[in-house]
């Protein structure tokens, strides 16, 4: 969802700049406007890079420790508070318990009683769900890093444009003062 929001803001930024360039081109030449755009794009780049790095990290690791620990806590809470959710997950992903072997013993703290009963020999749900979502993590990560790269190039172009504009203004001021 965050990636969609950031992408929408970037499209709005590009569209807004095009409209301003058409209606009032002098506005885009201002120092404060360019500074605002650079700050926003650097912020967006940082968020996109963070999303990309985290997503690619989860896509590349078999079992990221912090994700595993958080998922285990959520699983344990769901077994106690919402066993129907756990049963739905086990049915949807063809898995049993958080880890393989959790449902072999009839321990309701790790594997709730489901109707129909779950085959205890199925693999654990953490591995099944992570495997299913690793492709999604990889796609989101790659898209985020590419978008961040484009934003960084745009920031560099704005900085070069600002520098060249400053240099040309300084030259024109020097030429006018000599005349």
Short mmCIF file of N, CA and C in Angstrom, two decimals:
data_model
loop_
_atom_site.label_atom_id
_atom_site.label_comp_id
_atom_site.label_asym_id
_atom_site.label_seq_id
_atom_site.Cartn_x
_atom_site.Cartn_y
_atom_site.Cartn_z
N UNK A 1 0.83 -1.18 0.00
CA UNK A 1 0.00 0.00 0.00
C UNK A 1 0.88 1.26 0.00
N UNK A 2 1.97 1.20 0.77
CA UNK A 2 2.87 2.35 0.83
C UNK A 2 3.50 2.64 -0.51
N UNK A 3 3.83 1.57 -1.24
CA UNK A 3 4.44 1.74 -2.55
C UNK A 3 3.45 2.39 -3.51
N UNK A 4 2.19 2.04 -3.41
CA UNK A 4 1.16 2.63 -4.27
C UNK A 4 0.99 4.11 -3.94
N UNK A 5 1.01 4.46 -2.65
CA UNK A 5 0.87 5.85 -2.24
C UNK A 5 2.06 6.67 -2.74
N UNK A 6 3.27 6.14 -2.55
CA UNK A 6 4.47 6.87 -2.99
C UNK A 6 4.47 7.01 -4.51
N UNK A 7 4.10 5.94 -5.22
CA UNK A 7 4.02 6.02 -6.68
C UNK A 7 3.02 7.05 -7.14
N UNK A 8 1.88 7.11 -6.46
CA UNK A 8 0.86 8.10 -6.81
C UNK A 8 1.37 9.52 -6.56
N UNK A 9 2.07 9.72 -5.45
CA UNK A 9 2.63 11.04 -5.17
C UNK A 9 3.67 11.44 -6.21
N UNK A 10 4.47 10.46 -6.65
CA UNK A 10 5.47 10.77 -7.67
C UNK A 10 4.81 11.14 -8.99
N UNK A 11 3.76 10.41 -9.36
CA UNK A 11 3.04 10.77 -10.58
C UNK A 11 2.41 12.15 -10.46
N UNK A 12 1.86 12.45 -9.29
CA UNK A 12 1.29 13.77 -9.05
C UNK A 12 2.38 14.84 -9.15
N UNK A 13 3.57 14.55 -8.64
CA UNK A 13 4.69 15.47 -8.72
C UNK A 13 5.05 15.75 -10.18
N UNK A 14 5.19 14.70 -10.97
CA UNK A 14 5.56 14.86 -12.37
C UNK A 14 4.46 15.62 -13.12
N UNK A 15 3.20 15.23 -12.90
CA UNK A 15 2.08 15.91 -13.56
C UNK A 15 2.02 17.37 -13.13
N UNK A 16 2.19 17.63 -11.84
CA UNK A 16 2.16 18.99 -11.33
C UNK A 16 3.25 19.86 -11.93
N UNK A 17 4.45 19.28 -12.06
CA UNK A 17 5.54 20.05 -12.67
C UNK A 17 5.26 20.35 -14.14
N UNK A 18 4.65 19.41 -14.85
CA UNK A 18 4.33 19.65 -16.26
C UNK A 18 3.29 20.76 -16.41
N UNK A 19 2.28 20.73 -15.54
CA UNK A 19 1.26 21.77 -15.58
C UNK A 19 1.88 23.13 -15.25
N UNK A 20 2.71 23.16 -14.21
CA UNK A 20 3.37 24.43 -13.85
C UNK A 20 4.29 24.91 -14.97
N UNK A 21 5.01 24.00 -15.60
CA UNK A 21 5.91 24.39 -16.69
C UNK A 21 5.12 24.98 -17.85
N UNK A 22 3.90 24.51 -18.05
CA UNK A 22 3.06 25.01 -19.12
C UNK A 22 2.41 26.33 -18.75
N UNK A 23 1.90 26.43 -17.52
CA UNK A 23 1.16 27.62 -17.08
C UNK A 23 2.08 28.75 -16.62
N UNK A 24 3.03 28.40 -15.74
CA UNK A 24 3.91 29.42 -15.15
C UNK A 24 5.33 28.88 -15.08
N UNK A 25 6.07 28.92 -16.16
CA UNK A 25 7.41 28.34 -16.16
C UNK A 25 8.38 29.03 -15.21
N UNK A 26 8.13 30.30 -14.90
CA UNK A 26 9.04 31.02 -14.00
C UNK A 26 9.02 30.46 -12.58
N UNK A 27 7.91 29.81 -12.20
CA UNK A 27 7.81 29.23 -10.85
C UNK A 27 8.82 28.11 -10.67
N UNK A 28 9.03 27.32 -11.71
CA UNK A 28 9.95 26.18 -11.61
C UNK A 28 11.41 26.61 -11.54
N UNK A 29 11.68 27.86 -11.82
CA UNK A 29 13.06 28.34 -11.76
C UNK A 29 13.46 28.82 -10.37
N UNK A 30 12.49 28.93 -9.47
CA UNK A 30 12.77 29.46 -8.14
C UNK A 30 13.59 28.51 -7.27
N UNK A 31 14.44 29.09 -6.45
CA UNK A 31 15.32 28.32 -5.56
C UNK A 31 14.51 27.49 -4.58
N UNK A 32 13.52 28.11 -3.95
CA UNK A 32 12.76 27.41 -2.91
C UNK A 32 11.93 26.26 -3.49
N UNK A 33 11.40 26.46 -4.69
CA UNK A 33 10.64 25.39 -5.34
C UNK A 33 11.55 24.19 -5.60
N UNK A 34 12.72 24.44 -6.17
CA UNK A 34 13.66 23.35 -6.46
C UNK A 34 14.15 22.69 -5.17
N UNK A 35 14.37 23.48 -4.12
CA UNK A 35 14.79 22.92 -2.85
C UNK A 35 13.71 22.01 -2.27
N UNK A 36 12.46 22.45 -2.36
CA UNK A 36 11.34 21.63 -1.89
C UNK A 36 11.28 20.31 -2.66
N UNK A 37 11.40 20.36 -3.96
CA UNK A 37 11.36 19.15 -4.78
C UNK A 37 12.51 18.22 -4.42
N UNK A 38 13.70 18.77 -4.25
CA UNK A 38 14.86 17.94 -3.88
C UNK A 38 14.63 17.28 -2.53
N UNK A 39 14.15 18.01 -1.54
CA UNK A 39 13.91 17.45 -0.21
C UNK A 39 12.85 16.34 -0.28
N UNK A 40 11.76 16.60 -1.00
CA UNK A 40 10.71 15.58 -1.14
C UNK A 40 11.23 14.33 -1.84
N UNK A 41 11.98 14.52 -2.90
CA UNK A 41 12.47 13.37 -3.65
C UNK A 41 13.53 12.60 -2.86
N UNK A 42 14.34 13.28 -2.11
CA UNK A 42 15.31 12.58 -1.26
C UNK A 42 14.56 11.76 -0.19
N UNK A 43 13.50 12.35 0.37
CA UNK A 43 12.69 11.61 1.34
C UNK A 43 12.02 10.39 0.72
N UNK A 44 11.43 10.58 -0.45
CA UNK A 44 10.80 9.45 -1.15
C UNK A 44 11.84 8.38 -1.50
N UNK A 45 13.01 8.82 -1.94
CA UNK A 45 14.07 7.86 -2.27
C UNK A 45 14.46 7.04 -1.05
N UNK A 46 14.57 7.71 0.09
CA UNK A 46 14.91 6.99 1.32
C UNK A 46 13.86 5.96 1.69
N UNK A 47 12.59 6.34 1.59
CA UNK A 47 11.51 5.40 1.91
C UNK A 47 11.52 4.23 0.93
N UNK A 48 11.67 4.52 -0.36
CA UNK A 48 11.70 3.46 -1.36
C UNK A 48 12.90 2.53 -1.17
N UNK A 49 14.04 3.09 -0.86
CA UNK A 49 15.22 2.25 -0.61
C UNK A 49 15.01 1.36 0.61
N UNK A 50 14.41 1.93 1.65
CA UNK A 50 14.13 1.13 2.85
C UNK A 50 13.19 -0.03 2.52
N UNK A 51 12.09 0.28 1.80
CA UNK A 51 11.14 -0.76 1.40
C UNK A 51 11.86 -1.80 0.55
N UNK A 52 12.68 -1.34 -0.39
CA UNK A 52 13.39 -2.27 -1.27
C UNK A 52 14.36 -3.16 -0.52
N UNK A 53 15.13 -2.59 0.39
CA UNK A 53 16.12 -3.37 1.13
C UNK A 53 15.44 -4.39 2.03
N UNK A 54 14.40 -3.97 2.74
CA UNK A 54 13.69 -4.89 3.62
C UNK A 54 13.03 -6.01 2.81
N UNK A 55 12.39 -5.65 1.71
CA UNK A 55 11.72 -6.65 0.88
C UNK A 55 12.73 -7.63 0.28
N UNK A 56 13.83 -7.12 -0.24
CA UNK A 56 14.83 -8.01 -0.82
C UNK A 56 15.50 -8.87 0.24
N UNK A 57 15.63 -8.33 1.43
CA UNK A 57 16.19 -9.11 2.53
C UNK A 57 15.28 -10.29 2.86
N UNK A 58 13.99 -10.03 2.96
CA UNK A 58 13.04 -11.11 3.24
C UNK A 58 12.96 -12.09 2.08
N UNK A 59 13.11 -11.59 0.86
CA UNK A 59 13.05 -12.48 -0.31
C UNK A 59 14.28 -13.36 -0.41
N UNK A 60 15.41 -12.85 0.08
CA UNK A 60 16.67 -13.58 -0.07
C UNK A 60 16.99 -14.54 1.05
N UNK A 61 16.43 -14.33 2.22
CA UNK A 61 16.73 -15.20 3.35
C UNK A 61 15.69 -16.31 3.44
N UNK A 62 16.15 -17.46 3.89
CA UNK A 62 15.20 -18.56 4.08
C UNK A 62 14.28 -18.28 5.25
N UNK A 63 14.82 -17.72 6.30
CA UNK A 63 14.00 -17.46 7.48
C UNK A 63 14.58 -16.29 8.27
N UNK A 64 14.26 -15.05 7.90
CA UNK A 64 14.77 -13.90 8.63
C UNK A 64 14.37 -13.99 10.10
N UNK A 65 15.34 -13.83 11.00
CA UNK A 65 15.10 -14.08 12.42
C UNK A 65 14.04 -13.15 13.01
N UNK A 66 14.08 -11.86 12.70
CA UNK A 66 13.09 -10.96 13.29
C UNK A 66 11.70 -11.23 12.73
N UNK A 67 11.60 -11.56 11.45
CA UNK A 67 10.31 -11.90 10.87
C UNK A 67 9.78 -13.19 11.49
N UNK A 68 10.66 -14.15 11.66
CA UNK A 68 10.26 -15.43 12.24
C UNK A 68 9.76 -15.25 13.67
N UNK A 69 10.47 -14.46 14.46
CA UNK A 69 10.07 -14.24 15.85
C UNK A 69 8.72 -13.52 15.92
N UNK A 70 8.55 -12.49 15.09
CA UNK A 70 7.28 -11.75 15.08
C UNK A 70 6.14 -12.65 14.61
N UNK A 71 6.39 -13.44 13.57
CA UNK A 71 5.35 -14.33 13.06
C UNK A 71 4.98 -15.39 14.09
N UNK A 72 5.97 -15.87 14.83
CA UNK A 72 5.70 -16.87 15.87
C UNK A 72 4.80 -16.28 16.96
N UNK A 73 5.08 -15.04 17.36
CA UNK A 73 4.23 -14.38 18.36
C UNK A 73 2.79 -14.21 17.85
N UNK A 74 2.66 -13.76 16.60
CA UNK A 74 1.34 -13.60 16.02
C UNK A 74 0.61 -14.93 15.90
N UNK A 75 1.34 -15.97 15.53
CA UNK A 75 0.74 -17.30 15.42
C UNK A 75 0.22 -17.77 16.77
N UNK A 76 1.07 -17.64 17.80
CA UNK A 76 0.68 -18.08 19.14
C UNK A 76 -0.56 -17.34 19.64
N UNK A 77 -0.60 -16.03 19.38
CA UNK A 77 -1.78 -15.25 19.77
C UNK A 77 -3.02 -15.70 19.00
N UNK A 78 -2.86 -15.97 17.71
CA UNK A 78 -4.00 -16.37 16.88
C UNK A 78 -4.52 -17.74 17.29
N UNK A 79 -3.63 -18.65 17.70
CA UNK A 79 -4.07 -19.98 18.13
C UNK A 79 -4.99 -19.85 19.33
N UNK A 80 -4.67 -18.94 20.24
CA UNK A 80 -5.47 -18.76 21.45
C UNK A 80 -6.71 -17.91 21.17
N UNK A 81 -6.52 -16.77 20.49
CA UNK A 81 -7.60 -15.79 20.33
C UNK A 81 -8.49 -16.00 19.11
N UNK A 82 -7.95 -16.58 18.04
CA UNK A 82 -8.72 -16.74 16.81
C UNK A 82 -8.33 -18.04 16.10
N UNK A 83 -8.69 -19.19 16.69
CA UNK A 83 -8.30 -20.46 16.07
C UNK A 83 -8.89 -20.66 14.67
N UNK A 84 -10.01 -20.02 14.38
CA UNK A 84 -10.61 -20.15 13.04
C UNK A 84 -9.68 -19.56 11.98
N UNK A 85 -9.01 -18.46 12.30
CA UNK A 85 -8.05 -17.85 11.37
C UNK A 85 -6.91 -18.81 11.10
N UNK A 86 -6.40 -19.44 12.16
CA UNK A 86 -5.30 -20.39 12.01
C UNK A 86 -5.74 -21.57 11.13
N UNK A 87 -6.95 -22.07 11.36
CA UNK A 87 -7.47 -23.18 10.55
C UNK A 87 -7.61 -22.77 9.09
N UNK A 88 -8.05 -21.53 8.85
CA UNK A 88 -8.18 -21.03 7.48
C UNK A 88 -6.81 -20.96 6.80
N UNK A 89 -5.81 -20.44 7.51
CA UNK A 89 -4.45 -20.37 6.96
C UNK A 89 -3.91 -21.76 6.65
N UNK A 90 -4.12 -22.68 7.58
CA UNK A 90 -3.63 -24.05 7.37
C UNK A 90 -4.31 -24.69 6.16
N UNK A 91 -5.58 -24.41 5.98
CA UNK A 91 -6.30 -24.95 4.83
C UNK A 91 -5.83 -24.30 3.53
N UNK A 92 -5.69 -22.97 3.55
CA UNK A 92 -5.32 -22.23 2.34
C UNK A 92 -3.91 -22.56 1.86
N UNK A 93 -2.98 -22.71 2.79
CA UNK A 93 -1.58 -22.95 2.41
C UNK A 93 -1.18 -24.41 2.53
N UNK A 94 -2.13 -25.29 2.81
CA UNK A 94 -1.86 -26.74 2.96
C UNK A 94 -0.68 -26.97 3.89
N UNK A 95 -0.85 -26.51 5.12
CA UNK A 95 0.21 -26.62 6.11
C UNK A 95 -0.40 -26.97 7.46
N UNK A 96 0.47 -27.31 8.41
CA UNK A 96 -0.01 -27.68 9.74
C UNK A 96 0.92 -27.10 10.79
N UNK A 97 0.38 -26.27 11.67
CA UNK A 97 1.17 -25.67 12.74
C UNK A 97 2.12 -24.61 12.21
N UNK A 98 2.82 -23.96 13.12
CA UNK A 98 3.77 -22.93 12.70
C UNK A 98 4.98 -23.56 12.05
N UNK A 99 5.53 -24.58 12.70
CA UNK A 99 6.67 -25.33 12.16
C UNK A 99 6.23 -26.76 11.86
N UNK A 100 6.97 -27.43 11.02
CA UNK A 100 6.67 -28.84 10.74
C UNK A 100 6.73 -29.63 12.03
N UNK A 101 5.76 -30.48 12.23
CA UNK A 101 5.71 -31.32 13.42
C UNK A 101 4.95 -30.73 14.59
N UNK A 102 4.51 -29.47 14.48
CA UNK A 102 3.77 -28.85 15.58
C UNK A 102 2.44 -29.54 15.87
N UNK A 103 1.83 -30.12 14.85
CA UNK A 103 0.49 -30.70 15.02
C UNK A 103 0.51 -32.22 15.20
N UNK A 104 1.70 -32.79 15.30
CA UNK A 104 1.76 -34.25 15.47
C UNK A 104 1.16 -34.65 16.81
N UNK A 105 1.49 -33.92 17.86
CA UNK A 105 0.86 -34.15 19.15
C UNK A 105 -0.40 -33.29 19.20
N UNK A 106 -1.38 -33.72 19.92
CA UNK A 106 -2.63 -32.94 19.98
C UNK A 106 -2.50 -31.84 21.02
N UNK A 107 -1.57 -30.92 20.77
CA UNK A 107 -1.32 -29.79 21.68
C UNK A 107 -2.07 -28.57 21.13
N UNK A 108 -3.13 -28.17 21.78
CA UNK A 108 -3.95 -27.06 21.28
C UNK A 108 -3.28 -25.70 21.42
N UNK A 109 -2.12 -25.62 22.07
CA UNK A 109 -1.43 -24.33 22.18
C UNK A 109 -0.62 -24.01 20.93
N UNK A 110 -0.29 -25.00 20.13
CA UNK A 110 0.47 -24.75 18.89
C UNK A 110 -0.34 -25.06 17.65
N UNK A 111 -1.38 -25.89 17.79
CA UNK A 111 -2.18 -26.30 16.64
C UNK A 111 -3.62 -26.49 17.10
N UNK A 112 -4.52 -25.58 16.72
CA UNK A 112 -5.91 -25.70 17.19
C UNK A 112 -6.65 -26.86 16.52
N UNK A 113 -7.72 -27.28 17.14
CA UNK A 113 -8.57 -28.31 16.55
C UNK A 113 -9.38 -27.68 15.43
N UNK A 114 -9.21 -28.18 14.23
CA UNK A 114 -9.90 -27.62 13.06
C UNK A 114 -10.93 -28.62 12.55
N UNK A 115 -11.92 -28.08 11.85
CA UNK A 115 -12.92 -28.92 11.23
C UNK A 115 -12.95 -28.57 9.75
N UNK A 116 -12.52 -29.41 8.85
CA UNK A 116 -12.01 -30.77 9.04
C UNK A 116 -10.61 -30.75 9.65
N UNK A 117 -10.22 -31.86 10.26
CA UNK A 117 -8.90 -31.92 10.90
C UNK A 117 -7.76 -31.74 9.88
N UNK A 118 -6.67 -31.17 10.35
CA UNK A 118 -5.50 -30.92 9.51
C UNK A 118 -4.59 -32.14 9.58
N UNK A 119 -4.03 -32.50 8.43
CA UNK A 119 -3.07 -33.61 8.39
C UNK A 119 -1.80 -33.15 9.11
N UNK A 120 -1.42 -33.79 10.22
CA UNK A 120 -0.26 -33.33 10.99
C UNK A 120 1.07 -33.53 10.27
N UNK A 121 1.06 -34.28 9.19
CA UNK A 121 2.31 -34.53 8.45
C UNK A 121 2.64 -33.42 7.45
N UNK A 122 1.73 -32.49 7.26
CA UNK A 122 1.97 -31.38 6.33
C UNK A 122 3.11 -30.51 6.85
N UNK A 123 3.79 -29.78 5.94
CA UNK A 123 4.86 -28.87 6.39
C UNK A 123 4.30 -27.73 7.24
N UNK A 124 5.19 -27.06 7.96
CA UNK A 124 4.79 -25.93 8.80
C UNK A 124 4.32 -24.75 7.98
N UNK A 125 3.43 -23.96 8.56
CA UNK A 125 2.84 -22.83 7.84
C UNK A 125 3.84 -21.68 7.61
N UNK A 126 4.76 -21.48 8.55
CA UNK A 126 5.70 -20.36 8.35
C UNK A 126 6.48 -20.56 7.06
N UNK A 127 7.02 -21.75 6.87
CA UNK A 127 7.78 -22.02 5.65
C UNK A 127 6.93 -21.93 4.40
N UNK A 128 5.71 -22.47 4.47
CA UNK A 128 4.82 -22.45 3.30
C UNK A 128 4.43 -21.02 2.92
N UNK A 129 4.06 -20.23 3.92
CA UNK A 129 3.63 -18.85 3.65
C UNK A 129 4.81 -18.01 3.19
N UNK A 130 5.97 -18.16 3.83
CA UNK A 130 7.14 -17.39 3.43
C UNK A 130 7.54 -17.72 2.00
N UNK A 131 7.52 -18.98 1.65
CA UNK A 131 7.86 -19.39 0.29
C UNK A 131 6.89 -18.76 -0.72
N UNK A 132 5.62 -18.74 -0.36
CA UNK A 132 4.62 -18.17 -1.24
C UNK A 132 4.82 -16.66 -1.44
N UNK A 133 5.25 -15.98 -0.41
CA UNK A 133 5.38 -14.52 -0.48
C UNK A 133 6.77 -14.03 -0.89
N UNK A 134 7.75 -14.91 -0.98
CA UNK A 134 9.09 -14.45 -1.34
C UNK A 134 9.13 -13.85 -2.74
N UNK A 135 8.36 -14.40 -3.66
CA UNK A 135 8.31 -13.80 -5.00
C UNK A 135 7.74 -12.39 -4.95
N UNK A 136 6.73 -12.20 -4.10
CA UNK A 136 6.14 -10.87 -3.94
C UNK A 136 7.16 -9.92 -3.34
N UNK A 137 7.88 -10.38 -2.30
CA UNK A 137 8.92 -9.54 -1.69
C UNK A 137 9.95 -9.13 -2.74
N UNK A 138 10.35 -10.08 -3.56
CA UNK A 138 11.38 -9.80 -4.57
C UNK A 138 10.87 -8.76 -5.57
N UNK A 139 9.64 -8.91 -6.04
CA UNK A 139 9.08 -7.96 -7.02
C UNK A 139 8.97 -6.56 -6.42
N UNK A 140 8.44 -6.46 -5.21
CA UNK A 140 8.31 -5.16 -4.55
C UNK A 140 9.68 -4.55 -4.30
N UNK A 141 10.62 -5.37 -3.86
CA UNK A 141 11.97 -4.87 -3.59
C UNK A 141 12.64 -4.33 -4.84
N UNK A 142 12.57 -5.09 -5.93
CA UNK A 142 13.18 -4.63 -7.17
C UNK A 142 12.53 -3.35 -7.69
N UNK A 143 11.20 -3.30 -7.65
CA UNK A 143 10.50 -2.09 -8.11
C UNK A 143 10.86 -0.89 -7.25
N UNK A 144 10.96 -1.08 -5.94
CA UNK A 144 11.30 0.03 -5.04
C UNK A 144 12.70 0.55 -5.30
N UNK A 145 13.65 -0.34 -5.48
CA UNK A 145 15.03 0.08 -5.72
C UNK A 145 15.15 0.81 -7.06
N UNK A 146 14.47 0.31 -8.09
CA UNK A 146 14.50 0.97 -9.40
C UNK A 146 13.89 2.36 -9.30
N UNK A 147 12.73 2.48 -8.65
CA UNK A 147 12.09 3.80 -8.49
C UNK A 147 12.99 4.75 -7.70
N UNK A 148 13.62 4.24 -6.66
CA UNK A 148 14.54 5.08 -5.88
C UNK A 148 15.71 5.54 -6.74
N UNK A 149 16.19 4.66 -7.60
CA UNK A 149 17.28 5.04 -8.51
C UNK A 149 16.86 6.15 -9.45
N UNK A 150 15.65 6.04 -10.02
CA UNK A 150 15.15 7.11 -10.89
C UNK A 150 15.01 8.43 -10.13
N UNK A 151 14.55 8.35 -8.90
CA UNK A 151 14.43 9.57 -8.09
C UNK A 151 15.79 10.18 -7.82
N UNK A 152 16.78 9.35 -7.54
CA UNK A 152 18.13 9.88 -7.29
C UNK A 152 18.68 10.57 -8.53
N UNK A 153 18.43 9.99 -9.70
CA UNK A 153 18.86 10.63 -10.95
C UNK A 153 18.14 11.97 -11.12
N UNK A 154 16.85 12.00 -10.80
CA UNK A 154 16.09 13.24 -10.91
C UNK A 154 16.63 14.30 -9.95
N UNK A 155 16.98 13.88 -8.72
CA UNK A 155 17.56 14.82 -7.76
C UNK A 155 18.88 15.37 -8.30
N UNK A 156 19.71 14.51 -8.86
CA UNK A 156 20.99 14.99 -9.43
C UNK A 156 20.73 15.97 -10.57
N UNK A 157 19.75 15.67 -11.42
CA UNK A 157 19.43 16.59 -12.51
C UNK A 157 18.95 17.94 -11.99
N UNK A 158 18.13 17.92 -10.93
CA UNK A 158 17.67 19.18 -10.33
C UNK A 158 18.84 19.97 -9.75
N UNK A 159 19.76 19.26 -9.10
CA UNK A 159 20.93 19.95 -8.52
C UNK A 159 21.81 20.55 -9.61
N UNK A 160 22.03 19.79 -10.69
CA UNK A 160 22.83 20.31 -11.81
C UNK A 160 22.12 21.51 -12.44
N UNK A 161 20.81 21.39 -12.64
CA UNK A 161 20.03 22.50 -13.19
C UNK A 161 20.15 23.73 -12.30
N UNK A 162 20.03 23.52 -11.00
CA UNK A 162 20.15 24.64 -10.06
C UNK A 162 21.52 25.28 -10.11
N UNK A 163 22.56 24.45 -10.18
CA UNK A 163 23.92 24.98 -10.25
C UNK A 163 24.13 25.77 -11.53
N UNK A 164 23.69 25.20 -12.66
CA UNK A 164 23.86 25.90 -13.93
C UNK A 164 23.05 27.20 -13.97
N UNK A 165 21.86 27.17 -13.41
CA UNK A 165 21.04 28.38 -13.34
C UNK A 165 21.73 29.45 -12.48
N UNK A 166 22.29 29.03 -11.36
CA UNK A 166 23.01 29.95 -10.47
C UNK A 166 24.21 30.53 -11.20
N UNK A 167 24.96 29.69 -11.90
CA UNK A 167 26.15 30.14 -12.63
C UNK A 167 25.77 31.12 -13.74
N UNK A 168 24.69 30.83 -14.47
CA UNK A 168 24.25 31.73 -15.54
C UNK A 168 23.76 33.05 -14.97
N UNK A 169 23.04 33.04 -13.85
CA UNK A 169 22.58 34.27 -13.21
C UNK A 169 23.77 35.09 -12.73
N UNK A 170 24.79 34.42 -12.19
CA UNK A 170 25.98 35.13 -11.72
C UNK A 170 26.71 35.78 -12.89
N UNK A 171 26.81 35.05 -14.02
CA UNK A 171 27.47 35.60 -15.20
C UNK A 171 26.70 36.79 -15.76
N UNK A 172 25.37 36.66 -15.84
CA UNK A 172 24.57 37.76 -16.40
C UNK A 172 24.63 38.98 -15.49
N UNK A 173 24.71 38.75 -14.17
CA UNK A 173 24.84 39.87 -13.23
C UNK A 173 26.18 40.54 -13.40
N UNK A 174 27.26 39.75 -13.61
CA UNK A 174 28.60 40.30 -13.81
C UNK A 174 28.66 41.08 -15.12
N UNK A 175 28.07 40.57 -16.19
CA UNK A 175 28.07 41.24 -17.49
C UNK A 175 27.30 42.55 -17.40
N UNK A 176 26.17 42.55 -16.69
CA UNK A 176 25.36 43.76 -16.55
C UNK A 176 26.10 44.82 -15.73
N UNK A 177 26.82 44.39 -14.69
CA UNK A 177 27.52 45.37 -13.85
C UNK A 177 28.71 45.96 -14.59
N UNK A 178 29.33 45.20 -15.54
CA UNK A 178 30.46 45.72 -16.30
C UNK A 178 29.98 46.70 -17.37
N UNK A 179 28.74 46.54 -17.82
CA UNK A 179 28.23 47.39 -18.91
C UNK A 179 27.79 48.69 -18.37
#
